[in-house]
Amino acid sequence: MPVLVMKFGGTSVATLDRIRRAAKRVGVEVANGYDVIVIVSAMSGETNKLVGFVDETSPLYDAREYDAVVSSGENVTAGLMALTLQEMDVPARSWQGWQVPVKTTSAHANARIEEIPTENITAKFAEGMRVAVVAGFQGLSDENRITTLGRGGSDTTAVAFAAAFGADRCDIYTDVDGVYTTDPRVTSKARKLDRIAFEEMLELASLGAKVLQTRSVELAMRYKVPLRVLSSFDEQTDEAGTLVCAEEEIMESNIVAGVAFSRDEAKMTLISVADRPGIAAAIFGPLAEAGVNVDMIVQNISEEGRTDMTFSCPINQVKRAQQAMDKAKASGEINFHDLVADENVAKVSIVGIGMRSHAGVAAKMFAVLRDEGVNIKVITTSEIKVSVLIDRKYMELAVQSLHDAFELEKAA
Ligand code: ADP
Ligand code: ASP
Ligand code: MG
């Protein structure tokens, strides 16, 4: 029988009632003739609670134990979903990541899926089981330790299962009815897109649109998995939601497809480092080793052989970054006067494949921000995106005015 992957995010399984509602959706697809792999998240708020426990217990925690703790939320929902389906007379059972096993790298808290053996689940389908409920977000490393895939990782579990099982489609059920031109919580003018290109979705996700985890989009693109984002609350039709698909499958699109933002940024400046060959390697090598995800980088012009180096990283990695830099300074690898952390910044980005063939998009973005009196601290660009770092208090204003200026509420 054809296989379908259905993923339910935290809000879609937040209560027993919602689990029942989700299970009914699964029942519809079973009746449609699919063997279904259901990927579940933890009940909404659970993962945050678990992360909080870990942070409070050990601020610079051992990531292996972080994974042992934070992966557990998904186990509860997997069991409850299987029980709910059984109550509806749908033959179902649950799997935790290690039981499949979902084999991952050992990069704890941010592991990548390497392999998903299909035999186990396929054999159960052959025996008449109709639904395999799999705990999302978690896997098993070569060292036999539980791993997690980074926040939002259940999306990636879902797409990886869809690829491994050659599923007809991967449906991501969430609390919005599709991918919008920007987060609908920030402007009511946000417009739902019927389709969005993989490349654009990849950029939006990596720049902060958490509707899909970046890695899930990467996998869908690589393995050509038809990926759909839709609401677990609305009645569904075949045309519901947003299809994430190849660029060629989209007839018309705006030059700017969407605006993304991320609140969780910090700007770090190393004051007065020696401007010499190898200085960037000496700074960013230790940061990488410490697991700091550096995003934007600017090096100032130098004066008398010394310069300032600014970079941005996720706000929850500031301590790690400080520690890594202090260590490098103590060992004599680098020398700096001071390390200043600005934790009141946000990143706002515009994304669109139309930018490849249209000049002036970045200039227009800067003019819009100027007109709103928003100061830009750092800029980065690529072929299909422009990102700026600004004061966090202007983030919503920037998103709304860019959304207006690029007329995203109107379809092309
Ligand atoms: P789930 O728990 O189902 O995985 P998430 O909270 O991870 O759900 O992702 C859904 C949320 O993503 C929405 O509630 C919305 O606020 C946010 N979001 C951010 N950017 C977008 C966007 N461009 N389109 C739709 N939703 C977005
Ligand atoms: N529960 C995990 C998280 O909140 C994984 C997920 O929901 O995708 O990040
Ligand atoms: Mg999510």
Tab-separated table of C-alpha atoms and ligand atoms in Angstrom:
chain	number	residue	atom	x	y	z
A	1	MET	CA	0.000	0.000	0.000
A	2	PRO	CA	1.175	3.550	-0.609
A	3	VAL	CA	2.732	5.290	2.363
A	4	LEU	CA	1.870	8.754	3.671
A	5	VAL	CA	3.786	10.662	6.353
A	6	MET	CA	1.746	12.944	8.618
A	7	LYS	CA	3.503	15.101	11.194
A	8	PHE	CA	1.685	16.798	14.067
A	9	GLY	CA	3.442	19.661	15.836
A	10	GLY	CA	3.211	20.640	19.497
A	11	THR	CA	-0.009	22.666	19.380
A	12	SER	CA	-1.694	19.943	17.327
A	13	VAL	CA	-1.117	17.427	20.142
A	14	ALA	CA	-1.326	19.869	23.059
A	15	THR	CA	-4.268	18.120	24.752
A	16	LEU	CA	-5.898	14.691	24.649
A	17	ASP	CA	-8.738	16.268	22.679
A	18	ARG	CA	-6.361	17.547	20.052
A	19	ILE	CA	-4.630	14.180	19.870
A	20	ARG	CA	-8.052	12.663	19.189
A	21	ARG	CA	-8.677	15.230	16.490
A	22	ALA	CA	-5.317	14.485	14.882
A	23	ALA	CA	-5.962	10.756	15.136
A	24	LYS	CA	-9.232	11.261	13.250
A	25	ARG	CA	-7.294	12.908	10.402
A	26	VAL	CA	-5.004	9.909	10.389
A	27	GLY	CA	-8.046	7.623	10.306
A	28	VAL	CA	-9.286	9.419	7.163
A	29	GLU	CA	-5.994	8.715	5.354
A	30	VAL	CA	-6.031	5.085	6.503
A	31	ALA	CA	-9.548	4.813	5.048
A	32	ASN	CA	-8.171	6.386	1.857
A	33	GLY	CA	-5.908	3.344	1.589
A	34	TYR	CA	-2.629	4.647	2.980
A	35	ASP	CA	-0.280	3.005	5.410
A	36	VAL	CA	0.533	6.000	7.546
A	37	ILE	CA	3.666	6.987	9.415
A	38	VAL	CA	2.701	9.572	12.013
A	39	ILE	CA	5.475	11.719	13.429
A	40	VAL	CA	4.621	13.489	16.659
A	41	SER	CA	6.135	16.391	18.556
A	42	ALA	CA	6.010	16.851	22.292
A	43	MET	CA	2.840	18.492	23.638
A	44	SER	CA	3.205	22.240	23.243
A	45	GLY	CA	5.364	23.815	25.945
A	46	GLU	CA	6.832	20.480	27.067
A	47	THR	CA	10.175	20.787	25.280
A	48	ASN	CA	10.641	24.341	26.570
A	49	LYS	CA	9.945	23.110	30.083
A	50	LEU	CA	12.521	20.330	29.736
A	51	VAL	CA	15.115	22.710	28.271
A	52	GLY	CA	14.468	24.990	31.255
A	53	PHE	CA	15.144	22.141	33.679
A	54	VAL	CA	18.458	21.419	31.994
A	55	ASP	CA	19.527	25.081	31.898
A	56	GLU	CA	18.728	25.498	35.548
A	57	THR	CA	20.562	22.351	36.554
A	58	SER	CA	23.668	22.947	34.476
A	59	PRO	CA	24.111	26.142	32.412
A	60	LEU	CA	27.001	24.750	30.343
A	61	TYR	CA	25.417	21.340	30.179
A	62	ASP	CA	26.701	18.052	28.815
A	63	ALA	CA	24.750	17.871	25.549
A	64	ARG	CA	24.345	14.088	25.837
A	65	GLU	CA	22.318	14.512	28.999
A	66	TYR	CA	20.449	17.488	27.507
A	67	ASP	CA	19.321	15.090	24.771
A	68	ALA	CA	18.359	12.404	27.259
A	69	VAL	CA	16.066	14.908	28.959
A	70	VAL	CA	14.597	16.960	26.121
A	71	SER	CA	13.863	13.996	23.839
A	72	SER	CA	11.423	12.607	26.381
A	73	GLY	CA	8.468	14.878	25.550
A	74	GLU	CA	7.942	13.119	22.230
A	75	ASN	CA	7.811	9.679	23.885
A	76	VAL	CA	4.660	10.633	25.752
A	77	THR	CA	2.793	11.845	22.671
A	78	ALA	CA	3.861	8.836	20.586
A	79	GLY	CA	2.357	6.433	23.114
A	80	LEU	CA	-0.793	8.523	23.558
A	81	MET	CA	-1.327	8.812	19.806
A	82	ALA	CA	-0.961	5.038	19.352
A	83	LEU	CA	-3.437	4.414	22.180
A	84	THR	CA	-5.906	6.907	20.710
A	85	LEU	CA	-5.728	5.204	17.307
A	86	GLN	CA	-6.208	1.791	18.915
A	87	GLU	CA	-9.300	3.153	20.668
A	88	MET	CA	-10.596	4.035	17.189
A	89	ASP	CA	-9.881	0.446	16.042
A	90	VAL	CA	-7.021	1.535	13.834
A	91	PRO	CA	-4.130	-0.949	14.199
A	92	ALA	CA	-1.239	1.212	15.437
A	93	ARG	CA	1.859	1.097	17.611
A	94	SER	CA	4.489	3.569	18.732
A	95	TRP	CA	8.213	3.691	18.085
A	96	GLN	CA	10.798	5.754	19.890
A	97	GLY	CA	13.736	6.862	17.766
A	98	TRP	CA	16.124	4.196	19.093
A	99	GLN	CA	13.658	1.415	18.325
A	100	VAL	CA	13.558	2.129	14.594
A	101	PRO	CA	16.495	2.983	14.937
A	102	VAL	CA	16.828	6.501	13.543
A	103	LYS	CA	20.624	6.573	13.170
A	104	THR	CA	22.175	9.997	13.581
A	105	THR	CA	25.522	11.704	13.958
A	106	SER	CA	26.814	12.296	17.487
A	107	ALA	CA	26.389	16.081	17.261
A	108	HIS	CA	24.213	16.180	20.357
A	109	ALA	CA	21.386	18.729	20.470
A	110	ASN	CA	21.880	19.246	16.757
A	111	ALA	CA	22.340	15.790	15.274
A	112	ARG	CA	21.749	14.908	11.633
A	113	ILE	CA	19.891	11.823	10.498
A	114	GLU	CA	22.184	9.398	8.659
A	115	GLU	CA	19.985	6.408	8.075
A	116	ILE	CA	16.486	5.115	8.718
A	117	PRO	CA	16.199	1.339	8.293
A	118	THR	CA	12.718	0.553	6.987
A	119	GLU	CA	12.513	-3.225	7.620
A	120	ASN	CA	10.990	-3.089	11.075
A	121	ILE	CA	8.078	-0.859	10.223
A	122	THR	CA	7.538	-2.344	6.765
A	123	ALA	CA	7.254	-5.810	8.322
A	124	LYS	CA	4.571	-4.529	10.696
A	125	PHE	CA	2.661	-2.934	7.824
A	126	ALA	CA	2.820	-6.309	6.045
A	127	GLU	CA	1.237	-7.925	9.123
A	128	GLY	CA	-1.723	-5.555	8.931
A	129	MET	CA	-0.647	-2.691	11.143
A	130	ARG	CA	-1.835	0.520	9.504
A	131	VAL	CA	-0.164	3.292	11.451
A	132	ALA	CA	3.378	3.569	12.794
A	133	VAL	CA	3.548	6.403	15.303
A	134	VAL	CA	7.132	7.619	15.617
A	135	ALA	CA	8.464	10.034	18.226
A	136	GLY	CA	9.938	12.939	16.277
A	137	PHE	CA	13.068	14.946	17.055
A	138	GLN	CA	15.117	12.032	18.396
A	139	GLY	CA	17.609	9.436	17.228
A	140	LEU	CA	20.478	7.221	18.225
A	141	SER	CA	24.201	7.857	17.788
A	142	ASP	CA	26.929	5.325	16.985
A	143	GLU	CA	27.890	5.501	20.648
A	144	ASN	CA	24.430	4.222	21.521
A	145	ARG	CA	23.336	7.540	23.035
A	146	ILE	CA	20.007	9.292	22.453
A	147	THR	CA	20.373	12.355	20.239
A	148	THR	CA	18.042	15.201	19.249
A	149	LEU	CA	17.868	17.036	15.957
A	150	GLY	CA	17.717	20.673	17.086
A	151	ARG	CA	14.589	22.671	17.955
A	152	GLY	CA	11.783	22.052	15.520
A	153	GLY	CA	13.452	18.769	14.571
A	154	SER	CA	10.262	16.729	14.232
A	155	ASP	CA	9.781	18.327	10.812
A	156	THR	CA	13.073	16.784	9.793
A	157	THR	CA	12.130	13.400	11.219
A	158	ALA	CA	8.979	13.553	9.089
A	159	VAL	CA	10.714	14.405	5.827
A	160	ALA	CA	13.458	11.832	6.465
A	161	PHE	CA	10.831	9.105	6.957
A	162	ALA	CA	9.008	10.236	3.832
A	163	ALA	CA	12.260	9.933	1.867
A	164	ALA	CA	13.223	6.571	3.393
A	165	PHE	CA	9.797	5.018	2.763
A	166	GLY	CA	9.217	6.644	-0.626
A	167	ALA	CA	6.038	8.230	0.750
A	168	ASP	CA	3.561	9.791	-1.671
A	169	ARG	CA	3.701	12.977	0.393
A	170	CYS	CA	4.822	14.463	3.673
A	171	ASP	CA	2.082	16.510	5.354
A	172	ILE	CA	3.135	18.847	8.151
A	173	TYR	CA	0.127	19.670	10.332
A	174	THR	CA	0.577	22.792	12.409
A	175	ASP	CA	-1.275	25.740	13.958
A	176	VAL	CA	-1.331	27.893	10.811
A	177	ASP	CA	-2.913	26.848	7.527
A	178	GLY	CA	0.246	27.121	5.465
A	179	VAL	CA	3.372	29.120	4.774
A	180	TYR	CA	2.719	32.861	4.762
A	181	THR	CA	4.593	35.814	3.303
A	182	THR	CA	5.665	36.456	6.887
A	183	ASP	CA	4.676	35.206	10.319
A	184	PRO	CA	0.926	35.948	10.482
A	185	ARG	CA	1.396	36.782	14.165
A	186	VAL	CA	3.383	39.890	13.201
A	187	THR	CA	1.089	41.336	10.564
A	188	SER	CA	-2.485	40.534	9.687
A	189	LYS	CA	-1.586	41.453	6.109
A	190	ALA	CA	0.516	38.298	5.781
A	191	ARG	CA	-0.790	36.253	2.864
A	192	LYS	CA	-0.884	32.487	2.626
A	193	LEU	CA	1.123	31.137	-0.292
A	194	ASP	CA	-0.342	28.261	-2.319
A	195	ARG	CA	3.153	27.256	-3.382
A	196	ILE	CA	6.663	28.195	-2.429
A	197	ALA	CA	9.955	27.099	-4.001
A	198	PHE	CA	12.295	24.869	-1.994
A	199	GLU	CA	15.100	27.453	-2.216
A	200	GLU	CA	12.905	30.227	-0.836
A	201	MET	CA	11.534	28.074	1.941
A	202	LEU	CA	15.065	27.008	2.806
A	203	GLU	CA	16.166	30.632	3.191
A	204	LEU	CA	13.054	31.685	5.100
A	205	ALA	CA	13.456	28.763	7.498
A	206	SER	CA	17.141	29.337	8.077
A	207	LEU	CA	16.480	33.054	8.646
A	208	GLY	CA	13.959	32.397	11.378
A	209	ALA	CA	10.570	31.358	9.927
A	210	LYS	CA	10.140	28.441	12.254
A	211	VAL	CA	7.148	26.975	10.441
A	212	LEU	CA	9.574	24.361	9.058
A	213	GLN	CA	12.984	23.348	10.373
A	214	THR	CA	15.660	24.263	7.828
A	215	ARG	CA	17.060	20.763	7.603
A	216	SER	CA	13.630	19.354	6.735
A	217	VAL	CA	13.454	21.615	3.690
A	218	GLU	CA	16.978	20.640	2.687
A	219	LEU	CA	16.041	16.956	2.806
A	220	ALA	CA	12.773	17.473	0.939
A	221	MET	CA	14.662	19.323	-1.784
A	222	ARG	CA	17.391	16.682	-2.048
A	223	TYR	CA	15.041	13.676	-2.059
A	224	LYS	CA	12.225	15.388	-3.986
A	225	VAL	CA	9.677	14.790	-1.263
A	226	PRO	CA	6.385	16.586	-1.960
A	227	LEU	CA	6.025	18.620	1.215
A	228	ARG	CA	2.792	20.244	2.346
A	229	VAL	CA	2.172	22.525	5.326
A	230	LEU	CA	-1.407	22.650	6.573
A	231	SER	CA	-3.581	23.300	9.578
A	232	SER	CA	-4.578	20.546	11.952
A	233	PHE	CA	-7.626	22.618	12.930
A	234	ASP	CA	-9.306	23.311	9.573
A	235	GLU	CA	-11.282	20.869	7.487
A	236	GLN	CA	-8.967	19.598	4.769
A	237	THR	CA	-9.321	19.593	1.015
A	238	ASP	CA	-6.806	18.450	-1.594
A	239	GLU	CA	-5.827	22.056	-2.254
A	240	ALA	CA	-5.367	23.022	1.381
A	241	GLY	CA	-2.189	24.438	2.804
A	242	THR	CA	1.037	25.328	1.051
A	243	LEU	CA	2.975	23.047	-1.245
A	244	VAL	CA	6.750	23.393	-1.001
A	245	CYS	CA	7.952	22.416	-4.451
A	246	ALA	CA	10.483	22.939	-7.228
A	247	GLU	CA	10.773	26.433	-8.703
A	248	GLU	CA	9.618	25.109	-12.087
A	249	GLU	CA	6.262	24.122	-10.624
A	250	ILE	CA	5.431	27.740	-9.789
A	251	MET	CA	4.012	29.946	-12.520
A	252	GLU	CA	4.084	33.432	-11.018
A	253	SER	CA	5.792	34.737	-7.951
A	254	ASN	CA	6.678	38.082	-6.399
A	255	ILE	CA	10.269	39.296	-6.515
A	256	VAL	CA	10.292	39.101	-2.738
A	257	ALA	CA	8.500	35.966	-1.571
A	258	GLY	CA	8.624	36.633	2.127
A	259	VAL	CA	10.042	38.413	5.143
A	260	ALA	CA	11.680	36.412	7.931
A	261	PHE	CA	12.967	37.499	11.294
A	262	SER	CA	14.784	36.122	14.254
A	263	ARG	CA	14.636	37.578	17.740
A	264	ASP	CA	17.203	35.200	19.128
A	265	GLU	CA	20.304	36.977	17.897
A	266	ALA	CA	23.204	38.582	19.695
A	267	LYS	CA	25.911	40.833	18.304
A	268	MET	CA	29.387	40.295	19.700
A	269	THR	CA	32.285	42.670	19.099
A	270	LEU	CA	35.907	41.908	19.811
A	271	ILE	CA	37.471	45.292	20.421
A	272	SER	CA	40.986	45.894	19.182
A	273	VAL	CA	42.314	42.652	17.746
A	274	ALA	CA	45.533	42.561	15.746
A	275	ASP	CA	44.812	43.002	12.014
A	276	ARG	CA	47.095	40.272	10.697
A	277	PRO	CA	46.834	37.265	8.362
A	278	GLY	CA	45.191	34.395	10.229
A	279	ILE	CA	43.259	36.508	12.718
A	280	ALA	CA	39.857	35.376	11.408
A	281	ALA	CA	40.932	31.740	11.647
A	282	ALA	CA	42.246	32.320	15.160
A	283	ILE	CA	38.882	33.771	16.248
A	284	PHE	CA	36.357	31.664	14.382
A	285	GLY	CA	38.229	28.353	14.770
A	286	PRO	CA	37.784	28.266	18.569
A	287	LEU	CA	34.190	29.524	18.232
A	288	ALA	CA	33.363	26.676	15.868
A	289	GLU	CA	35.032	24.169	18.187
A	290	ALA	CA	32.926	25.485	21.040
A	291	GLY	CA	29.808	24.851	18.965
A	292	VAL	CA	28.967	28.526	18.408
A	293	ASN	CA	26.968	29.064	15.215
A	294	VAL	CA	28.397	32.283	13.875
A	295	ASP	CA	26.165	33.931	11.300
A	296	MET	CA	27.076	37.463	10.175
A	297	ILE	CA	30.657	38.735	10.323
A	298	VAL	CA	32.054	42.236	9.846
A	299	GLN	CA	35.625	43.357	10.199
A	300	ASN	CA	36.111	47.094	10.643
A	301	ILE	CA	38.811	49.037	8.867
A	302	SER	CA	41.969	48.944	10.895
A	303	GLU	CA	43.860	51.696	12.612
A	304	GLU	CA	47.503	51.269	13.491
A	305	GLY	CA	47.349	47.544	12.872
A	306	ARG	CA	44.371	46.902	15.113
A	307	THR	CA	40.719	46.384	14.242
A	308	ASP	CA	37.324	45.428	15.688
A	309	MET	CA	35.685	42.175	14.660
A	310	THR	CA	31.901	41.882	14.947
A	311	PHE	CA	29.884	38.711	14.571
A	312	SER	CA	26.373	37.555	15.358
A	313	CYS	CA	25.347	34.271	16.963
A	314	PRO	CA	22.255	32.820	18.651
A	315	ILE	CA	21.608	34.582	21.938
A	316	ASN	CA	21.762	31.369	23.942
A	317	GLN	CA	25.347	30.842	22.749
A	318	VAL	CA	26.721	34.130	24.092
A	319	LYS	CA	28.201	32.483	27.192
A	320	ARG	CA	29.814	29.773	25.116
A	321	ALA	CA	31.277	32.375	22.777
A	322	GLN	CA	32.631	34.427	25.669
A	323	GLN	CA	34.175	31.364	27.217
A	324	ALA	CA	35.809	30.310	23.929
A	325	MET	CA	37.257	33.795	23.367
A	326	ASP	CA	38.552	34.087	26.920
A	327	LYS	CA	40.228	30.709	26.532
A	328	ALA	CA	41.829	31.710	23.222
A	329	LYS	CA	43.055	34.914	24.836
A	330	ALA	CA	44.489	33.077	27.829
A	331	SER	CA	46.367	30.667	25.566
A	332	GLY	CA	47.832	33.583	23.590
A	333	GLU	CA	46.147	32.599	20.285
A	334	ILE	CA	44.436	35.987	20.104
A	335	ASN	CA	44.642	39.258	21.922
A	336	PHE	CA	41.782	41.709	22.313
A	337	HIS	CA	40.926	44.619	24.494
A	338	ASP	CA	37.329	43.724	25.280
A	339	LEU	CA	34.426	41.539	24.157
A	340	VAL	CA	31.127	43.400	24.050
A	341	ALA	CA	27.839	41.487	23.728
A	342	ASP	CA	24.730	43.297	22.461
A	343	GLU	CA	21.772	41.069	23.271
A	344	ASN	CA	19.123	43.537	22.083
A	345	VAL	CA	19.273	42.892	18.358
A	346	ALA	CA	17.118	41.071	15.838
A	347	LYS	CA	17.681	39.930	12.296
A	348	VAL	CA	15.189	40.815	9.575
A	349	SER	CA	15.521	39.355	6.087
A	350	ILE	CA	13.784	39.514	2.742
A	351	VAL	CA	13.873	36.434	0.535
A	352	GLY	CA	12.946	35.783	-3.087
A	353	ILE	CA	14.349	34.008	-6.117
A	354	GLY	CA	13.203	37.016	-8.152
A	355	MET	CA	16.167	38.914	-6.674
A	356	ARG	CA	18.478	36.937	-8.952
A	357	SER	CA	17.207	38.885	-11.926
A	358	HIS	CA	16.147	42.192	-10.322
A	359	ALA	CA	18.548	44.882	-9.217
A	360	GLY	CA	17.797	47.421	-6.533
A	361	VAL	CA	15.928	45.196	-4.093
A	362	ALA	CA	18.486	45.646	-1.318
A	363	ALA	CA	18.616	49.396	-1.896
A	364	LYS	CA	14.833	49.552	-1.586
A	365	MET	CA	14.981	47.607	1.674
A	366	PHE	CA	17.533	50.014	3.118
A	367	ALA	CA	15.441	53.017	2.044
A	368	VAL	CA	12.342	51.569	3.729
A	369	LEU	CA	14.263	51.140	6.977
A	370	ARG	CA	15.734	54.619	6.679
A	371	ASP	CA	12.254	56.100	6.269
A	372	GLU	CA	11.202	54.358	9.478
A	373	GLY	CA	14.286	55.665	11.282
A	374	VAL	CA	15.673	52.164	11.832
A	375	ASN	CA	19.438	51.983	12.114
A	376	ILE	CA	21.127	49.016	10.409
A	377	LYS	CA	23.981	47.484	12.384
A	378	VAL	CA	25.125	44.659	10.098
A	379	ILE	CA	24.154	43.605	6.568
A	380	THR	CA	24.620	40.331	4.722
A	381	THR	CA	23.376	39.345	1.306
A	382	SER	CA	23.235	36.307	-0.920
A	383	GLU	CA	21.773	35.707	-4.357
A	384	ILE	CA	18.224	35.423	-3.036
A	385	LYS	CA	18.200	37.220	0.314
A	386	VAL	CA	19.204	40.374	2.173
A	387	SER	CA	19.512	40.317	5.966
A	388	VAL	CA	20.009	43.160	8.398
A	389	LEU	CA	20.697	43.239	12.091
A	390	ILE	CA	18.737	45.980	13.888
A	391	ASP	CA	17.628	46.925	17.396
A	392	ARG	CA	15.107	44.372	18.561
A	393	LYS	CA	12.540	47.014	19.499
A	394	TYR	CA	12.152	47.895	15.815
A	395	MET	CA	11.743	44.340	14.601
A	396	GLU	CA	7.947	44.269	14.149
A	397	LEU	CA	7.989	47.729	12.604
A	398	ALA	CA	10.671	46.660	10.129
A	399	VAL	CA	8.815	43.483	9.167
A	400	GLN	CA	5.527	45.326	8.677
A	401	SER	CA	6.988	48.160	6.651
A	402	LEU	CA	8.967	45.806	4.412
A	403	HIS	CA	5.866	43.672	3.912
A	404	ASP	CA	3.972	46.824	2.863
A	405	ALA	CA	6.731	48.271	0.693
A	406	PHE	CA	7.197	45.070	-1.311
A	407	GLU	CA	3.394	44.668	-1.544
A	408	LEU	CA	3.464	41.124	-0.280
A	409	GLU	CA	-0.231	41.130	0.558
A	410	LYS	CA	-0.887	41.055	-3.192
A	411	ALA	CA	-0.216	37.965	-5.293
A	412	ALA	CA	1.946	38.433	-8.398
B	1	ADP	P1	4.640	23.191	15.313
B	1	ADP	O1	4.562	23.129	16.790
B	1	ADP	O2	3.417	22.695	14.625
B	1	ADP	O3	5.893	22.589	14.761
B	1	ADP	P2	5.785	25.829	15.047
B	1	ADP	O4	5.433	26.738	16.156
B	1	ADP	O5	7.113	25.183	15.058
B	1	ADP	O6	4.629	24.747	14.952
B	1	ADP	O7	5.621	26.564	13.643
B	1	ADP	C1	4.405	27.212	13.327
B	1	ADP	C2	4.536	28.710	13.605
B	1	ADP	O8	5.484	29.275	12.713
B	1	ADP	C3	3.288	29.517	13.353
B	1	ADP	O9	2.430	29.522	14.448
B	1	ADP	C4	3.824	30.898	13.025
B	1	ADP	O10	3.736	31.774	14.128
B	1	ADP	C5	5.299	30.664	12.735
B	1	ADP	N1	5.734	31.224	11.462
B	1	ADP	C6	6.845	31.986	11.294
B	1	ADP	N2	6.970	32.382	10.034
B	1	ADP	C7	5.922	31.869	9.350
B	1	ADP	C8	5.505	31.940	7.996
B	1	ADP	N3	6.208	32.614	7.080
B	1	ADP	N4	4.382	31.282	7.649
B	1	ADP	C9	3.667	30.611	8.560
B	1	ADP	N5	4.002	30.509	9.862
B	1	ADP	C10	5.131	31.135	10.272
B	2	ASP	N1	9.547	19.237	20.464
B	2	ASP	C1	10.690	19.681	19.748
B	2	ASP	C2	10.825	21.194	19.812
B	2	ASP	O1	10.010	21.877	20.374
B	2	ASP	C3	10.714	19.214	18.329
B	2	ASP	C4	9.548	19.705	17.487
B	2	ASP	O2	8.487	20.015	17.993
B	2	ASP	O3	9.716	19.730	16.264
B	2	ASP	O4	11.768	21.742	19.312
B	3	MG	MG	7.873	23.299	14.598
